[in-house]
Amino acid sequence: MKAYQEKAQALDALMFEKTTEYEIGRRHLANMMGEDPETFTDEDIDTAIEYLFPSGLFEPRARPLMKHPTEVFARKKVAEFDETGRPFHVLFYTGLPNYYQVLHDLSEKVRELDSFSDRMMQYNIHKDPERTLNVGGTEWVKKEQLEDILLEKLKDKQYEFFVRSMNRLLDHPFSYRVEEFIMKFRKHVQISVIHKEIPKLMFTAEGTPYMAAVGRRKTSTASVTVYGRGSGKISINGEDLLYFKYIQDREQVLFPLQFSGLLGKVDVVADVDGGGFSGQSGAIRYAISMAVRSFVDEQMMEKMRLAGLLTRDPRRHERKKPGWKGARAKYTWKKR
Amino acid sequence: MGRGLWHRGIVSSSNPVQSAVEPLEKLQESSSDAITEQMAKSLKYPDFFKVAELFTVEDLFNARVHLGHREGSLNDHMSQFIFGSRLSHLIFDLDQTATLLREALNFTAHIAFRGGIILFVGRIPQHQVMIENTAKECGEYAHTRYWQGGVLTNSTIQFGSVIRLPDLIIFLHTMNNVIYEHTAIRDAAKMLIPTVGIVDTNCNPNLITYPVPGNDDSAASISLFCNLFKAAILRGKEKRKELLGVH
């Protein structure tokens, strides 16, 4: 045991020495940078070293660094046995004492519940439906969360075994008796659907409500302003709807207004750039739909979402590949 | 008298005779030299902790320790401990078992007396909880889980720092789940750690320092063995507190 004690003392001495060196180094750096040594944080040390000792090396881990000795040297293992070398935990030699302790407790609880249910069977009491454990809205902790609870690194198989064993305990008809133990390893699921904030209507100097939005399609960008209390005027890059030569493009522009019933009730002013007529009309359509959200109630907005008006079309031009005729099309295959 | 005992050089299988050595007294000063001297004196007794009175052959019989496996699975090294077979089921010679168990318990108690670390090992799931509880109740350690390769032979890297290895390993089951011998038997022999092991008819007692032939499959027999080892360890620790003044 002398060897162990000597090693422990040597480690303590080393840590003390390195910590004092670290503190002195930190004060030096603070003075070099002209900062206050008392309030020089770890991040300040990193920036100071980057500035004072610039390194041309590519790999970040090869560059000079100065970290507190606890991050570089010892881990918390030193506290796991006393000065005679005897470990504190019964299951220390398994390598994962906390994890296996949980499994041990689990087995004990299953036995307890089995003996309880045997006794209840004598009185002909089976499962009590009113007192069943309710775990609605919760799920088992994830592997990372379990590792945080136990402070031990686990393998996937060990985590899966843990979950299967806990499920076995949970499925026991009298599991409500060990609710506290089970709930330690269950996390509440956040059932909040992320509602996107719909921007509120803005007002001009005259008092007309308006909403601006930006839409993109292929390589076109459209910035659109929809004015309420209007008469259905549409202006695209200064021109009216006849900016688009083809009927399909004009329909694309009008579709969100027609769908939401605002066709003759709002004015639209659009600036569009980039791409061709199809991309530009799609961009304007998307921008109008996003602006119209502020004019319209939730139900109509849900209908618009289902109609596909609120989805930004992600399709882009796919490149041609060498040896192929196009992006996907291949040249005629000849058997011989 | 069984061939097994003859091979081990044990002359008589009856209870050992108390020799005329004066009893140990409590230490007045607890210097390390005095402690070492006390420990050396305790070795002069054949049964210092009186572990012989912890059980009788009848207790072993009632706990079904004498029941072995079938004839076909007999390990040749175990044939010296077999009384015979009945309807092709092998029966252990409980006289030999009793003597060897007393040896093992005596050794265990001495290790506990000297403050050694004792590790209980066993790999059968039905008895895992029982073994872990036994270890807890006598303040020692248990490993009834998957045995990682470097626990004894590569401990510094396995545990991240220099640790103290067990001074005795007690095997409640020498076989693994998977019908192979437990790795710890070979590793303990490599690291010069003495072992005590309950060996059944299909087990190989070769590398075990203090084999105890007996049944390792019934809960009753494992429970009996756990209680006996626990009692021996607690006796050793009691004497340690009393005579050496060390906690």
Short mmCIF file of C-alpha atoms in Angstrom, two decimals, chain A:
data_model
loop_
_atom_site.label_atom_id
_atom_site.label_comp_id
_atom_site.label_asym_id
_atom_site.label_seq_id
_atom_site.Cartn_x
_atom_site.Cartn_y
_atom_site.Cartn_z
CA MET A 1 0.00 0.00 0.00
CA LYS A 2 2.99 2.27 0.46
CA ALA A 3 3.35 2.45 -3.29
CA TYR A 4 -0.26 3.58 -3.62
CA GLN A 5 0.09 6.19 -0.88
CA GLU A 6 3.32 7.50 -2.39
CA LYS A 7 1.63 7.74 -5.77
CA ALA A 8 -1.37 9.58 -4.31
CA GLN A 9 0.91 12.03 -2.51
CA ALA A 10 3.04 12.52 -5.62
CA LEU A 11 -0.11 13.23 -7.63
CA ASP A 12 -1.31 15.78 -5.07
CA ALA A 13 2.10 17.50 -5.06
CA LEU A 14 2.15 17.52 -8.87
CA MET A 15 -1.32 19.01 -9.07
CA PHE A 16 -0.42 21.72 -6.54
CA GLU A 17 2.77 22.57 -8.44
CA LYS A 18 1.00 22.71 -11.79
CA THR A 19 -1.85 24.79 -10.41
CA THR A 20 0.54 27.42 -9.00
CA GLU A 21 2.42 27.46 -12.31
CA TYR A 22 -0.87 27.92 -14.11
CA GLU A 23 -1.88 30.82 -11.87
CA ILE A 24 1.48 32.55 -12.29
CA GLY A 25 1.26 32.05 -16.06
CA ARG A 26 -2.21 33.52 -16.11
CA ARG A 27 -1.05 36.63 -14.26
CA HIS A 28 1.88 37.03 -16.67
CA LEU A 29 -0.47 36.80 -19.64
CA ALA A 30 -2.82 39.34 -18.10
CA ASN A 31 0.04 41.77 -17.57
CA MET A 32 1.29 41.22 -21.12
CA MET A 33 -2.16 41.95 -22.50
CA GLY A 34 -2.62 44.94 -20.20
CA GLU A 35 -5.65 43.44 -18.52
CA ASP A 36 -6.55 43.10 -14.85
CA PRO A 37 -4.95 39.87 -13.51
CA GLU A 38 -7.76 39.30 -11.00
CA THR A 39 -10.51 39.05 -13.62
CA PHE A 40 -8.61 37.21 -16.33
CA THR A 41 -10.82 34.29 -17.37
CA ASP A 42 -9.97 31.04 -19.20
CA GLU A 43 -11.36 32.41 -22.47
CA ASP A 44 -9.14 35.49 -22.05
CA ILE A 45 -6.16 33.13 -21.68
CA ASP A 46 -7.05 31.41 -24.95
CA THR A 47 -7.33 34.69 -26.85
CA ALA A 48 -4.11 35.98 -25.27
CA ILE A 49 -2.16 32.91 -26.35
CA GLU A 50 -3.60 33.10 -29.87
CA TYR A 51 -2.49 36.71 -30.05
CA LEU A 52 0.90 36.49 -28.36
CA PHE A 53 1.96 33.09 -29.75
CA PRO A 54 0.50 32.87 -33.25
CA SER A 55 0.92 29.43 -34.73
CA GLY A 56 1.05 28.58 -38.40
CA LEU A 57 -0.08 25.02 -37.74
CA PHE A 58 -3.26 23.79 -39.35
CA GLU A 59 -4.40 21.36 -36.62
CA PRO A 60 -5.95 23.26 -33.72
CA ARG A 61 -4.88 20.65 -31.22
CA ALA A 62 -1.21 21.14 -32.18
CA ARG A 63 -1.25 24.83 -31.39
CA PRO A 64 0.00 26.12 -28.02
CA LEU A 65 -2.55 26.05 -25.22
CA MET A 66 -2.71 26.56 -21.48
CA LYS A 67 -5.46 24.83 -19.54
CA HIS A 68 -6.10 24.32 -15.85
CA PRO A 69 -4.32 21.15 -14.59
CA THR A 70 -7.59 19.43 -13.65
CA GLU A 71 -8.60 19.46 -17.30
CA VAL A 72 -5.25 18.10 -18.41
CA PHE A 73 -4.30 15.55 -15.74
CA ALA A 74 -6.31 13.75 -13.10
CA ARG A 75 -9.93 12.66 -13.22
CA LYS A 76 -12.30 12.04 -10.37
CA LYS A 77 -11.14 8.43 -10.03
CA VAL A 78 -8.80 9.34 -7.20
CA ALA A 79 -11.71 9.70 -4.82
CA GLU A 80 -12.95 6.14 -5.30
CA PHE A 81 -10.89 4.43 -2.62
CA ASP A 82 -9.55 5.39 0.80
CA GLU A 83 -5.94 5.76 1.90
CA THR A 84 -5.52 2.01 2.50
CA GLY A 85 -6.63 1.37 -1.06
CA ARG A 86 -9.97 -0.23 -0.23
CA PRO A 87 -12.64 1.01 -2.67
CA PHE A 88 -15.75 2.65 -1.29
CA HIS A 89 -18.29 1.02 -3.61
CA VAL A 90 -19.20 -2.68 -3.37
CA LEU A 91 -19.17 -3.07 -7.15
CA PHE A 92 -16.02 -1.03 -7.78
CA TYR A 93 -14.19 -3.87 -9.57
CA THR A 94 -16.92 -4.16 -12.22
CA GLY A 95 -15.72 -0.86 -13.69
CA LEU A 96 -19.25 0.60 -13.77
CA PRO A 97 -20.33 0.63 -10.12
CA ASN A 98 -23.21 3.09 -10.47
CA TYR A 99 -24.70 1.40 -13.52
CA TYR A 100 -24.60 -2.07 -11.97
CA GLN A 101 -25.90 -0.69 -8.68
CA VAL A 102 -28.97 0.53 -10.56
CA LEU A 103 -29.44 -2.92 -12.09
CA HIS A 104 -29.02 -4.49 -8.65
CA ASP A 105 -31.68 -2.20 -7.16
CA LEU A 106 -33.93 -3.02 -10.10
CA SER A 107 -33.66 -6.77 -9.45
CA GLU A 108 -34.39 -6.24 -5.77
CA LYS A 109 -37.47 -4.17 -6.62
CA VAL A 110 -38.75 -6.83 -9.03
CA ARG A 111 -38.36 -9.42 -6.27
CA GLU A 112 -40.17 -7.18 -3.79
CA LEU A 113 -43.05 -6.69 -6.18
CA ASP A 114 -43.23 -10.42 -6.97
CA SER A 115 -43.45 -11.34 -3.28
CA PHE A 116 -46.04 -8.62 -2.76
CA SER A 117 -48.14 -9.91 -5.62
CA ASP A 118 -47.85 -13.46 -4.22
CA ARG A 119 -49.28 -12.21 -0.94
CA MET A 120 -52.03 -10.32 -2.73
CA MET A 121 -52.97 -13.45 -4.66
CA GLN A 122 -53.84 -15.13 -1.37
CA TYR A 123 -56.53 -12.50 -0.89
CA ASN A 124 -57.43 -12.82 -4.55
CA ILE A 125 -56.41 -9.23 -5.30
CA HIS A 126 -54.93 -8.89 -8.73
CA LYS A 127 -54.05 -5.76 -10.64
CA ASP A 128 -55.68 -2.61 -9.27
CA PRO A 129 -56.64 -0.57 -12.36
CA GLU A 130 -57.09 2.67 -10.44
CA ARG A 131 -53.62 2.69 -8.98
CA THR A 132 -51.71 1.78 -12.13
CA LEU A 133 -48.65 3.87 -12.65
CA ASN A 134 -49.25 6.60 -15.21
CA VAL A 135 -46.24 7.36 -17.35
CA GLY A 136 -48.08 9.29 -20.04
CA GLY A 137 -46.08 12.15 -21.46
CA THR A 138 -42.79 10.68 -20.29
CA GLU A 139 -40.15 8.51 -21.84
CA TRP A 140 -37.01 6.73 -20.66
CA VAL A 141 -33.93 8.95 -20.37
CA LYS A 142 -31.68 8.85 -23.41
CA LYS A 143 -28.24 7.22 -23.29
CA GLU A 144 -26.44 10.58 -22.89
CA GLN A 145 -28.78 11.61 -20.08
CA LEU A 146 -28.27 8.28 -18.31
CA GLU A 147 -24.50 8.72 -18.61
CA ASP A 148 -24.88 12.14 -16.97
CA ILE A 149 -26.94 10.70 -14.12
CA LEU A 150 -24.52 7.82 -13.49
CA LEU A 151 -21.32 9.74 -14.34
CA GLU A 152 -20.17 6.68 -16.29
CA LYS A 153 -19.68 5.99 -19.97
CA LEU A 154 -21.98 3.23 -21.25
CA LYS A 155 -22.08 1.07 -24.35
CA ASP A 156 -25.20 0.93 -26.51
CA LYS A 157 -25.90 -2.67 -25.47
CA GLN A 158 -25.71 -1.75 -21.80
CA TYR A 159 -28.16 1.10 -22.32
CA GLU A 160 -30.55 -1.18 -24.24
CA PHE A 161 -30.36 -3.78 -21.49
CA PHE A 162 -31.12 -1.08 -18.93
CA VAL A 163 -34.21 0.03 -20.89
CA ARG A 164 -35.46 -3.55 -21.31
CA SER A 165 -35.04 -4.26 -17.60
CA MET A 166 -36.81 -1.04 -16.59
CA ASN A 167 -39.66 -1.88 -18.96
CA ARG A 168 -39.96 -5.24 -17.24
CA LEU A 169 -40.29 -3.44 -13.90
CA LEU A 170 -42.76 -0.98 -15.37
CA ASP A 171 -44.94 -3.74 -16.80
CA HIS A 172 -45.37 -5.35 -13.38
CA PRO A 173 -48.99 -4.92 -12.21
CA PHE A 174 -47.86 -3.40 -8.91
CA SER A 175 -45.23 -1.06 -10.33
CA TYR A 176 -46.91 1.93 -8.68
CA ARG A 177 -45.26 0.84 -5.45
CA VAL A 178 -41.84 1.73 -6.89
CA GLU A 179 -42.92 4.91 -8.66
CA GLU A 180 -40.12 7.01 -7.18
CA PHE A 181 -37.42 4.68 -8.50
CA ILE A 182 -38.96 4.52 -11.96
CA MET A 183 -39.53 8.27 -12.27
CA LYS A 184 -35.86 8.91 -11.56
CA PHE A 185 -35.18 7.55 -15.06
CA ARG A 186 -38.11 9.02 -16.93
CA LYS A 187 -38.09 12.39 -18.60
CA HIS A 188 -41.09 14.50 -19.51
CA VAL A 189 -41.49 14.88 -23.26
CA GLN A 190 -41.87 18.39 -24.55
CA ILE A 191 -45.08 18.26 -26.57
CA SER A 192 -44.83 21.86 -27.68
CA VAL A 193 -45.22 22.27 -31.41
CA ILE A 194 -43.04 25.15 -32.45
CA HIS A 195 -45.52 27.76 -33.61
CA LYS A 196 -43.75 30.09 -35.95
CA GLU A 197 -44.32 33.68 -35.00
CA ILE A 198 -46.53 35.27 -37.63
CA PRO A 199 -45.51 38.90 -37.87
CA LYS A 200 -48.20 41.41 -37.01
CA LEU A 201 -49.62 43.80 -39.59
CA MET A 202 -47.78 47.09 -39.98
CA PHE A 203 -49.46 50.41 -40.82
CA THR A 204 -48.48 53.18 -43.24
CA ALA A 205 -48.69 56.88 -42.38
CA GLU A 206 -52.23 56.98 -43.88
CA GLY A 207 -53.30 54.06 -41.78
CA THR A 208 -53.48 51.28 -44.38
CA PRO A 209 -52.34 47.92 -43.06
CA TYR A 210 -49.55 46.26 -45.03
CA MET A 211 -47.17 43.31 -44.79
CA ALA A 212 -43.85 42.77 -46.57
CA ALA A 213 -42.27 39.41 -47.35
CA VAL A 214 -39.42 37.92 -49.35
CA GLY A 215 -39.80 34.81 -51.48
CA ARG A 216 -37.35 32.75 -53.50
CA ARG A 217 -37.72 30.12 -56.21
CA LYS A 218 -34.85 28.61 -58.24
CA THR A 219 -32.54 31.63 -58.56
CA SER A 220 -35.18 34.36 -58.39
CA THR A 221 -35.80 36.62 -55.41
CA ALA A 222 -39.02 38.56 -54.98
CA SER A 223 -39.71 41.17 -52.32
CA VAL A 224 -43.41 41.85 -52.07
CA THR A 225 -45.61 44.25 -50.12
CA VAL A 226 -49.31 43.45 -49.73
CA TYR A 227 -51.46 46.48 -48.82
CA GLY A 228 -54.81 45.93 -47.16
CA ARG A 229 -57.97 47.88 -47.99
CA GLY A 230 -57.05 47.75 -51.64
CA SER A 231 -58.79 47.06 -54.93
CA GLY A 232 -56.84 44.24 -56.43
CA LYS A 233 -54.08 46.18 -58.19
CA ILE A 234 -50.94 44.19 -58.93
CA SER A 235 -47.62 45.77 -59.85
CA ILE A 236 -44.53 43.69 -60.73
CA ASN A 237 -41.31 45.62 -61.31
CA GLY A 238 -43.41 48.66 -62.17
CA GLU A 239 -45.51 46.79 -64.76
CA ASP A 240 -48.85 45.16 -64.14
CA LEU A 241 -49.71 41.46 -64.38
CA LEU A 242 -48.91 41.43 -68.10
CA TYR A 243 -45.23 41.43 -67.07
CA PHE A 244 -45.63 37.69 -67.43
CA LYS A 245 -46.30 36.59 -71.03
CA TYR A 246 -47.71 33.20 -70.08
CA ILE A 247 -51.04 32.54 -68.44
CA GLN A 248 -49.54 29.91 -66.09
CA ASP A 249 -47.22 32.45 -64.53
CA ARG A 250 -50.07 34.94 -64.09
CA GLU A 251 -52.14 32.23 -62.43
CA GLN A 252 -49.27 31.42 -60.10
CA VAL A 253 -49.17 35.05 -58.94
CA LEU A 254 -52.95 35.21 -58.38
CA PHE A 255 -53.38 31.79 -56.76
CA PRO A 256 -52.64 32.71 -53.12
CA LEU A 257 -55.02 35.69 -53.32
CA GLN A 258 -57.76 33.65 -54.94
CA PHE A 259 -57.32 30.79 -52.43
CA SER A 260 -57.53 33.05 -49.39
CA GLY A 261 -60.32 35.12 -50.84
CA LEU A 262 -58.38 38.40 -50.97
CA LEU A 263 -58.41 38.76 -54.74
CA GLY A 264 -60.02 42.16 -55.06
CA LYS A 265 -59.34 43.30 -51.54
CA VAL A 266 -55.59 43.85 -51.42
CA ASP A 267 -52.97 45.59 -53.53
CA VAL A 268 -49.68 43.90 -54.34
CA VAL A 269 -46.41 45.64 -55.15
CA ALA A 270 -43.62 43.27 -56.13
CA ASP A 271 -39.93 43.63 -57.02
CA VAL A 272 -38.42 40.56 -58.57
CA ASP A 273 -34.95 39.80 -59.86
CA GLY A 274 -32.98 36.84 -61.16
CA GLY A 275 -33.94 33.67 -62.94
CA GLY A 276 -36.57 33.22 -65.65
CA PHE A 277 -40.32 33.67 -65.80
CA SER A 278 -41.18 30.41 -64.04
CA GLY A 279 -38.78 31.06 -61.16
CA GLN A 280 -39.89 34.67 -60.82
CA SER A 281 -43.58 33.83 -60.73
CA GLY A 282 -42.97 31.09 -58.13
CA ALA A 283 -40.96 33.49 -55.98
CA ILE A 284 -43.72 36.09 -56.11
CA ARG A 285 -46.34 33.48 -55.25
CA TYR A 286 -44.40 32.33 -52.18
CA ALA A 287 -43.75 35.90 -51.05
CA ILE A 288 -47.45 36.81 -51.40
CA SER A 289 -48.47 33.71 -49.43
CA MET A 290 -46.11 34.57 -46.58
CA ALA A 291 -47.36 38.17 -46.49
CA VAL A 292 -51.03 37.12 -46.64
CA ARG A 293 -50.57 35.05 -43.42
CA SER A 294 -50.83 38.26 -41.41
CA PHE A 295 -54.18 39.16 -43.02
CA VAL A 296 -55.84 35.83 -42.51
CA ASP A 297 -57.02 33.65 -39.56
CA GLU A 298 -55.50 30.39 -38.33
CA GLN A 299 -57.92 28.09 -40.06
CA MET A 300 -57.27 29.64 -43.47
CA MET A 301 -53.56 29.57 -42.75
CA GLU A 302 -53.77 25.82 -42.06
CA LYS A 303 -55.63 25.37 -45.37
CA MET A 304 -52.94 27.34 -47.15
CA ARG A 305 -50.29 25.15 -45.56
CA LEU A 306 -52.12 22.04 -46.76
CA ALA A 307 -52.41 23.52 -50.23
CA GLY A 308 -48.63 23.89 -50.34
CA LEU A 309 -48.61 27.65 -50.51
CA LEU A 310 -46.42 28.08 -47.45
CA THR A 311 -43.70 25.63 -48.52
CA ARG A 312 -40.62 27.11 -50.04
CA ASP A 313 -39.94 25.00 -53.12
CA PRO A 314 -36.40 23.70 -52.53
CA ARG A 315 -35.80 22.36 -56.01
CA ARG A 316 -32.76 23.75 -57.77
CA HIS A 317 -31.26 23.10 -61.15
CA GLU A 318 -29.42 19.76 -61.16
CA ARG A 319 -26.16 19.71 -63.07
CA LYS A 320 -25.46 17.66 -66.12
CA LYS A 321 -23.05 14.77 -65.60
CA PRO A 322 -20.27 13.88 -68.03
CA GLY A 323 -21.09 10.80 -70.09
CA TRP A 324 -24.80 11.37 -69.50
CA LYS A 325 -27.11 13.28 -71.80
CA GLY A 326 -28.54 15.43 -69.02
CA ALA A 327 -28.87 15.39 -65.26
CA ARG A 328 -30.43 11.93 -65.19
CA ALA A 329 -30.92 10.93 -68.80
CA LYS A 330 -28.32 8.60 -70.26
CA TYR A 331 -27.34 8.06 -73.87
CA THR A 332 -28.92 5.17 -75.69
CA TRP A 333 -27.60 1.89 -74.35
CA LYS A 334 -26.25 -0.39 -77.01
CA LYS A 335 -26.04 -4.06 -76.21
CA ARG A 336 -23.31 -4.64 -78.76
#
